[in-house]
CSV table of C-alpha atoms in Angstrom, one decimal:
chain,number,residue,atom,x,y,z
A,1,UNK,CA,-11.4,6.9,5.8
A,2,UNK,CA,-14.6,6.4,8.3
A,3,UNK,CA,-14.5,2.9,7.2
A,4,UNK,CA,-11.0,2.3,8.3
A,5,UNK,CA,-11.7,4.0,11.2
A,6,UNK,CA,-14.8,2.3,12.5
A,7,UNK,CA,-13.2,-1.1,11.1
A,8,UNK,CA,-10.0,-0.2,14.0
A,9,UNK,CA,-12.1,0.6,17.0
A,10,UNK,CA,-14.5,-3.3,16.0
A,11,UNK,CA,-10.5,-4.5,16.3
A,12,UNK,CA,-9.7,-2.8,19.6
A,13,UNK,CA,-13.3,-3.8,20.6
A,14,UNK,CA,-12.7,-7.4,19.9
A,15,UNK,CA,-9.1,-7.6,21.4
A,16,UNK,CA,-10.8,-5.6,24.7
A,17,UNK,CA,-13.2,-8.6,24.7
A,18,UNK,CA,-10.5,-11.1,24.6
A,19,UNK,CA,-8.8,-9.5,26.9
A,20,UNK,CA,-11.9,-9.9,29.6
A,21,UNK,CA,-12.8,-12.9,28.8
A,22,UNK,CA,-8.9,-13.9,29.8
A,23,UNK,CA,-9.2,-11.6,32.8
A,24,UNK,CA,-12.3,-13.9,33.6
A,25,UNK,CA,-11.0,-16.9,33.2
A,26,UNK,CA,-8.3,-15.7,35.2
A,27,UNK,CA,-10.7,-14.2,38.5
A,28,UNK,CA,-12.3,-17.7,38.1
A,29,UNK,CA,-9.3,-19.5,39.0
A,30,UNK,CA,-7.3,-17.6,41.3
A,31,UNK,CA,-9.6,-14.7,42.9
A,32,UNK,CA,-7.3,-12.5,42.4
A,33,UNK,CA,-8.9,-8.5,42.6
A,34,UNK,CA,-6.4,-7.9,40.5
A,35,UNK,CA,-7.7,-9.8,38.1
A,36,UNK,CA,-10.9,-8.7,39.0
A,37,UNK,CA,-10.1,-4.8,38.1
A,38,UNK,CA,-8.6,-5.7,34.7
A,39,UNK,CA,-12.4,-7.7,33.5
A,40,UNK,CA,-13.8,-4.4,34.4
A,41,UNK,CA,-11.3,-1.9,33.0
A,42,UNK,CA,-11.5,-4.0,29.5
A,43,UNK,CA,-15.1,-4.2,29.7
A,44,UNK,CA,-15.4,-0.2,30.0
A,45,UNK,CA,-12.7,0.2,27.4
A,46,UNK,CA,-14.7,-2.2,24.7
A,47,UNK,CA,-18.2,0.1,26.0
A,48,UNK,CA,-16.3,2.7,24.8
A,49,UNK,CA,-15.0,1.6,22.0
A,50,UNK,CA,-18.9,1.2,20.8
A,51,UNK,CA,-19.7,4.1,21.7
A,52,UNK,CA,-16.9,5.6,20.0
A,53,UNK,CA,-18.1,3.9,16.7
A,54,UNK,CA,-21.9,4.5,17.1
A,55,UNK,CA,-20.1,8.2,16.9
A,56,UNK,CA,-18.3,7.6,13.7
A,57,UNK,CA,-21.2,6.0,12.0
A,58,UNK,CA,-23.7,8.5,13.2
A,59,UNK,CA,-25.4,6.2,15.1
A,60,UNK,CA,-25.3,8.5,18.3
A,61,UNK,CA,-25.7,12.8,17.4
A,62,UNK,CA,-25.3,13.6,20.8
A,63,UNK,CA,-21.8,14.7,22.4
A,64,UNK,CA,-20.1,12.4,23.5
A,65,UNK,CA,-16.9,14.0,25.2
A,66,UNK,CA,-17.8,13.5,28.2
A,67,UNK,CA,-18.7,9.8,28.2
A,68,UNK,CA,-15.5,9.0,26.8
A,69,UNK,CA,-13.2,10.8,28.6
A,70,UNK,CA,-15.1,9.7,32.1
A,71,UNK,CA,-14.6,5.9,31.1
A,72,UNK,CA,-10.9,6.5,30.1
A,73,UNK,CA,-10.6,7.9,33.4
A,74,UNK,CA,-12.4,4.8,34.7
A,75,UNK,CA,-10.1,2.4,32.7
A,76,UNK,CA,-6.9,3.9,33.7
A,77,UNK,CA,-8.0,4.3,37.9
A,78,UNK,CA,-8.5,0.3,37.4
A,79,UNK,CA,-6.0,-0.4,35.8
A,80,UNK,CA,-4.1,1.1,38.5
A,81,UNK,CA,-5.6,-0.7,40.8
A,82,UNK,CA,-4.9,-3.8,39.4
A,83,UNK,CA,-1.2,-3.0,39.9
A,84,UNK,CA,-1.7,-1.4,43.5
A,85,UNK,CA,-4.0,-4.4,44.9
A,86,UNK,CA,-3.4,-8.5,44.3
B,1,UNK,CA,-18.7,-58.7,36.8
B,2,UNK,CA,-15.5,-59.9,37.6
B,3,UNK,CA,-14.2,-57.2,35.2
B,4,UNK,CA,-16.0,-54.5,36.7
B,5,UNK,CA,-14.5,-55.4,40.1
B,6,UNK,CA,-11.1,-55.3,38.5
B,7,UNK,CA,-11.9,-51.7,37.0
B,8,UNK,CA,-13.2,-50.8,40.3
B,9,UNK,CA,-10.5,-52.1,42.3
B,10,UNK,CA,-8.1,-50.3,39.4
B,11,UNK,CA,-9.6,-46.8,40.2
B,12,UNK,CA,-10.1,-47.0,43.8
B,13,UNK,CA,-5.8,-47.6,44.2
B,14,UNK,CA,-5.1,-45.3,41.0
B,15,UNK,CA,-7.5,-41.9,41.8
B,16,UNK,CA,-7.0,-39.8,38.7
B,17,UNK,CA,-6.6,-42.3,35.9
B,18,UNK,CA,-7.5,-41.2,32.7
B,19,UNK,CA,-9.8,-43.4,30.5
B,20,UNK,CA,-7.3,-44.4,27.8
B,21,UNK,CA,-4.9,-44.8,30.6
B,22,UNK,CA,-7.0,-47.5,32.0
B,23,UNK,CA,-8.0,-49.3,29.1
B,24,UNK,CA,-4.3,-50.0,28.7
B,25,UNK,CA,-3.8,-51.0,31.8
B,26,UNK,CA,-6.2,-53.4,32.1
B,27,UNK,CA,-6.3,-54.2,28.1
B,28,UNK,CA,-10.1,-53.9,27.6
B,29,UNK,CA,-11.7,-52.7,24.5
B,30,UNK,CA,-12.9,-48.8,24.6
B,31,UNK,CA,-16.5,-50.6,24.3
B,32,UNK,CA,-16.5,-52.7,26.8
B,33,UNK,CA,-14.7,-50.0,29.2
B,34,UNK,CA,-17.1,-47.5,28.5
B,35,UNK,CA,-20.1,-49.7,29.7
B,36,UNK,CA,-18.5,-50.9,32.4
B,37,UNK,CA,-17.7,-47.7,33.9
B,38,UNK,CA,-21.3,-46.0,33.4
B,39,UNK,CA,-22.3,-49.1,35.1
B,40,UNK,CA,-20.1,-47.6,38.0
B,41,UNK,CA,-21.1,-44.6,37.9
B,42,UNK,CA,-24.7,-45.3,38.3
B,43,UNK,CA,-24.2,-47.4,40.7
B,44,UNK,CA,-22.4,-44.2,42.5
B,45,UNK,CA,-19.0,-46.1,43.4
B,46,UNK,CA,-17.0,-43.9,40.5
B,47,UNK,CA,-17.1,-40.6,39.0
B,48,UNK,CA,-15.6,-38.6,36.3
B,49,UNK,CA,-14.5,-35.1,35.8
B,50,UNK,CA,-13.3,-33.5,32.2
B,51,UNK,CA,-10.2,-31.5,33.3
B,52,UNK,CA,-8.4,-29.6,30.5
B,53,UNK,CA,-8.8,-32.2,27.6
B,54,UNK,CA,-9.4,-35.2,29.4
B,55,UNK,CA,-11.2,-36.9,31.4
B,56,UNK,CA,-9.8,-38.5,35.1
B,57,UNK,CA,-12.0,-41.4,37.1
B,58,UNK,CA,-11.8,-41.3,40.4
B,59,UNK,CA,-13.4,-43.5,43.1
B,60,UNK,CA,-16.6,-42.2,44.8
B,61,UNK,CA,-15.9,-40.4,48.3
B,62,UNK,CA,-12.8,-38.4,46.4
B,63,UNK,CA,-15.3,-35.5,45.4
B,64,UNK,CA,-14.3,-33.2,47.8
B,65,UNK,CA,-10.6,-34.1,47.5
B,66,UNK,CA,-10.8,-33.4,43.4
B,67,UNK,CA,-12.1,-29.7,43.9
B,68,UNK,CA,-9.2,-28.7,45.9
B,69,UNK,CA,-7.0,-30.9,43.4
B,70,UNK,CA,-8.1,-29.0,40.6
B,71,UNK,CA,-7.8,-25.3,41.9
B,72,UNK,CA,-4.3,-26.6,43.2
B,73,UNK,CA,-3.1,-27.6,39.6
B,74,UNK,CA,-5.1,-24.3,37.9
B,75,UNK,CA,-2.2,-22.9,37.2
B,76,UNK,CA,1.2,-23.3,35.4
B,77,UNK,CA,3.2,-21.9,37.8
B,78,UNK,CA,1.3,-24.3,40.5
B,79,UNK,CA,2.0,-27.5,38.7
B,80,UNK,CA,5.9,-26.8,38.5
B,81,UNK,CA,5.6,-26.1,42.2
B,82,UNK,CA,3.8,-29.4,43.1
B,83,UNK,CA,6.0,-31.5,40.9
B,84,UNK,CA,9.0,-29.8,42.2
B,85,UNK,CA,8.0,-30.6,45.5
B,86,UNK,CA,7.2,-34.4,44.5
B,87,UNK,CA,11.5,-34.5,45.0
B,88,UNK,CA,11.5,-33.6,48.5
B,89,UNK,CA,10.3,-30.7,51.0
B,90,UNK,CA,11.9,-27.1,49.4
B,91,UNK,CA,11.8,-23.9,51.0
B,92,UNK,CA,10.8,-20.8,49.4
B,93,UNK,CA,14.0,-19.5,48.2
B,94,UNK,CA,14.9,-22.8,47.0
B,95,UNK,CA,11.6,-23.4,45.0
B,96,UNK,CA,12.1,-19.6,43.6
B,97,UNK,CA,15.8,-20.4,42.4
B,98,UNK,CA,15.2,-23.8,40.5
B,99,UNK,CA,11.5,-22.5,39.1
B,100,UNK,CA,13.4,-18.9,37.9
B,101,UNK,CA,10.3,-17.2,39.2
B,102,UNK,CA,10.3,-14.3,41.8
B,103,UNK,CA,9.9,-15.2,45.5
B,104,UNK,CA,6.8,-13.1,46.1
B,105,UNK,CA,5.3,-15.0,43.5
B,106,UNK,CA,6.3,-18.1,45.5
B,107,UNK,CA,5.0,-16.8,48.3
B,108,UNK,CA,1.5,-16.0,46.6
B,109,UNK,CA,0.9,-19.5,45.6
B,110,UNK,CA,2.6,-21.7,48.8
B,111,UNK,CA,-0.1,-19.6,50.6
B,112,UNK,CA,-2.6,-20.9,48.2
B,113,UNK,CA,-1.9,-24.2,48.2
B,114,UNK,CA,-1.4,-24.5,51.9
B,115,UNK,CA,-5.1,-22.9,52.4
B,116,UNK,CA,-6.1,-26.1,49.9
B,117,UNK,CA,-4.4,-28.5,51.9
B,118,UNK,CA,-2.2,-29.5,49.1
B,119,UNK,CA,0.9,-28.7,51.3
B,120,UNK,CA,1.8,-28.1,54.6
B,121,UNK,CA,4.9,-26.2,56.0
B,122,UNK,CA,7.6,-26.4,59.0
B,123,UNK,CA,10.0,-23.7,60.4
B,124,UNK,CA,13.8,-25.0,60.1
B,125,UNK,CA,15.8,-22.2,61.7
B,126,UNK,CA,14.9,-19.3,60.1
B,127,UNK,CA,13.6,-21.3,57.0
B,128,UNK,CA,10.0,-22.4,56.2
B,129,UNK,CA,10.0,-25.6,54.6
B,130,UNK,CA,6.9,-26.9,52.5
B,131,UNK,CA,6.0,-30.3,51.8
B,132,UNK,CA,3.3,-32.0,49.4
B,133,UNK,CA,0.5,-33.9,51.7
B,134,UNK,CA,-0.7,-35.9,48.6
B,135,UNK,CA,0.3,-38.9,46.9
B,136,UNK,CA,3.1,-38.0,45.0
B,137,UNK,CA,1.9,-40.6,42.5
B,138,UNK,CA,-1.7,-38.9,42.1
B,139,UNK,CA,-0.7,-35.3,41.5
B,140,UNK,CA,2.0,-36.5,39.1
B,141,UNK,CA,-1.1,-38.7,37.0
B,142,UNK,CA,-2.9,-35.7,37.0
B,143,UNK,CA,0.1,-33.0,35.9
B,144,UNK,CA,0.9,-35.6,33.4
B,145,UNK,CA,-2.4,-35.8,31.7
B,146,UNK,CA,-3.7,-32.1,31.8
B,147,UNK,CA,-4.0,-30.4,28.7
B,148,UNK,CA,-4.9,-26.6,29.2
B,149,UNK,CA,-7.0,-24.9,26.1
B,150,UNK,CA,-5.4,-21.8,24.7
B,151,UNK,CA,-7.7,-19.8,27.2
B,152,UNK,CA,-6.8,-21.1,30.4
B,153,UNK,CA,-2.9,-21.0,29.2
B,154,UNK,CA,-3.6,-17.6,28.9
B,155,UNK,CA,-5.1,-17.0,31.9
B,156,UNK,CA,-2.5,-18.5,33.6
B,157,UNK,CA,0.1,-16.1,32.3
B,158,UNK,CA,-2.0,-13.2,33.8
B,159,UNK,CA,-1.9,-15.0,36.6
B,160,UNK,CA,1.8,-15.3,36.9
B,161,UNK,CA,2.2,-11.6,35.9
B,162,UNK,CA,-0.5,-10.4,38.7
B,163,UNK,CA,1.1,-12.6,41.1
B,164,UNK,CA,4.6,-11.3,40.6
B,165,UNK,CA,3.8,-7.5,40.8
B,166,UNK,CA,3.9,-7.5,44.6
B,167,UNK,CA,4.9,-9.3,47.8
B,168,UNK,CA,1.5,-8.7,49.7
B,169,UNK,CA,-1.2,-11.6,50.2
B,170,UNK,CA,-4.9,-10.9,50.1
């Protein structure tokens, strides 16, 4: 079961990573902020997902509540921004 | 020599021209090209810029010119624009009607291309009218050649969704 789960946040990590590196290319070619705010938010969002699976694996024993829910607070504000602001 | 004149002369009238396109043109071998244009560039009278998946020669003096070219063309949504405009000046309405995209999003990328210098716009009653101030013949040699990778297709769709979420310039 932990293997499934830490083998769905790599997948969510990797398609966050896409993501930003298409947000990138984007910013690169038009400056758009918006653009600009979604690299960011699916930057945070892949930190978190490795985060999230140094949890699962043990690699971190610390809580990590916190953390998380401050970047998904993070991901959403920019991604709100990214609609609110060109 | 002679040859390399030719080539030169070839470029200079044709800014834009692919490699293979010129080879045809002037029926040399891809060997014999190939030297004759890093001769060229050397020399400083031509250089070459891989855009997309190929490659366009242009005559020495049109750097400046190609950087603006290039960001003009980034796009998807930008190319349709340009080459609809190749048929004749279109207003912003009309431009929004025969591409099926929003006007905002027209709006987003006229102001673009108009801070490039790639068009230029006139009132007509309560119309703005926009224009292409390039060769028709060099922005439809580079349209017709460029070959985005997956990446920058995909980038371009963000693009077009960012730019259609509002009517407000930066």
């Amino acid at each position: 079961m932990r293997m499934i789960e830490i083998l769905l946040t790599v997948i969510a990590m990797l398609l966050a990573l896409t993501l930003a590196g298409v947000s990138f290319i984007a910013y690169r070619k038009s400056h758009l902020r918006a653009a600009l705010y979604l690299l960011i938010a699916f930057l945070l969002f892949a930190i978190k997902k490795v985060i999230e699976a140094l949890s699962i694996s043990r690699g971190i024993e610390k809580d990590i509540g916190l953390l998380i829910n401050s970047l998904e607070v993070l991901v959403l504000l920019l991604l709100i921004l990214a609609l609110w602001r060109r | 020599m002679e040859r390399r004149g030719e080539i030169l002369n070839y470029i200079t009238h044709r800014p834009g021209v692919t490699f293979r396109e010129l080879a045809r043109a002037l029926g040399l071998g891809i060997g014999d090209l190939q030297y004759h244009l890093r001769v060229l560039e050397r020399e400083g009278k031509v250089f070459s810029r891989k855009l997309g998946k190929r490659r366009y020669i242009f005559p020495a003096g049109f750097e400046g010119e190609y950087e603006k070219l290039v960001i003009a063309i980034s796009t998807e949504t930008r190319r349709r624009i340009l080459l609809l405009l190749m048929e004749g000046p279109k207003s912003q309405s009309e431009i929004a009607s025969a591409l099926g995209i929003s006007q905002p999003t027209v709006s987003y990328h006229m102001w673009e291309l108009k801070k490039l210098g790639t068009v230029s716009d006139r009132r007509e009653g309560k119309k703005v009218v926009y224009s292409l101030n390039y060769d028709p013949e060099l922005i439809a040699r580079i349209i017709r050649n460029y070959r985005p990778g997956i990446w920058e297709t995909l980038a371009d769709r963000l693009i077009d969704i960012l730019t259609s979420l509002g009517d407000e310039n930066d």
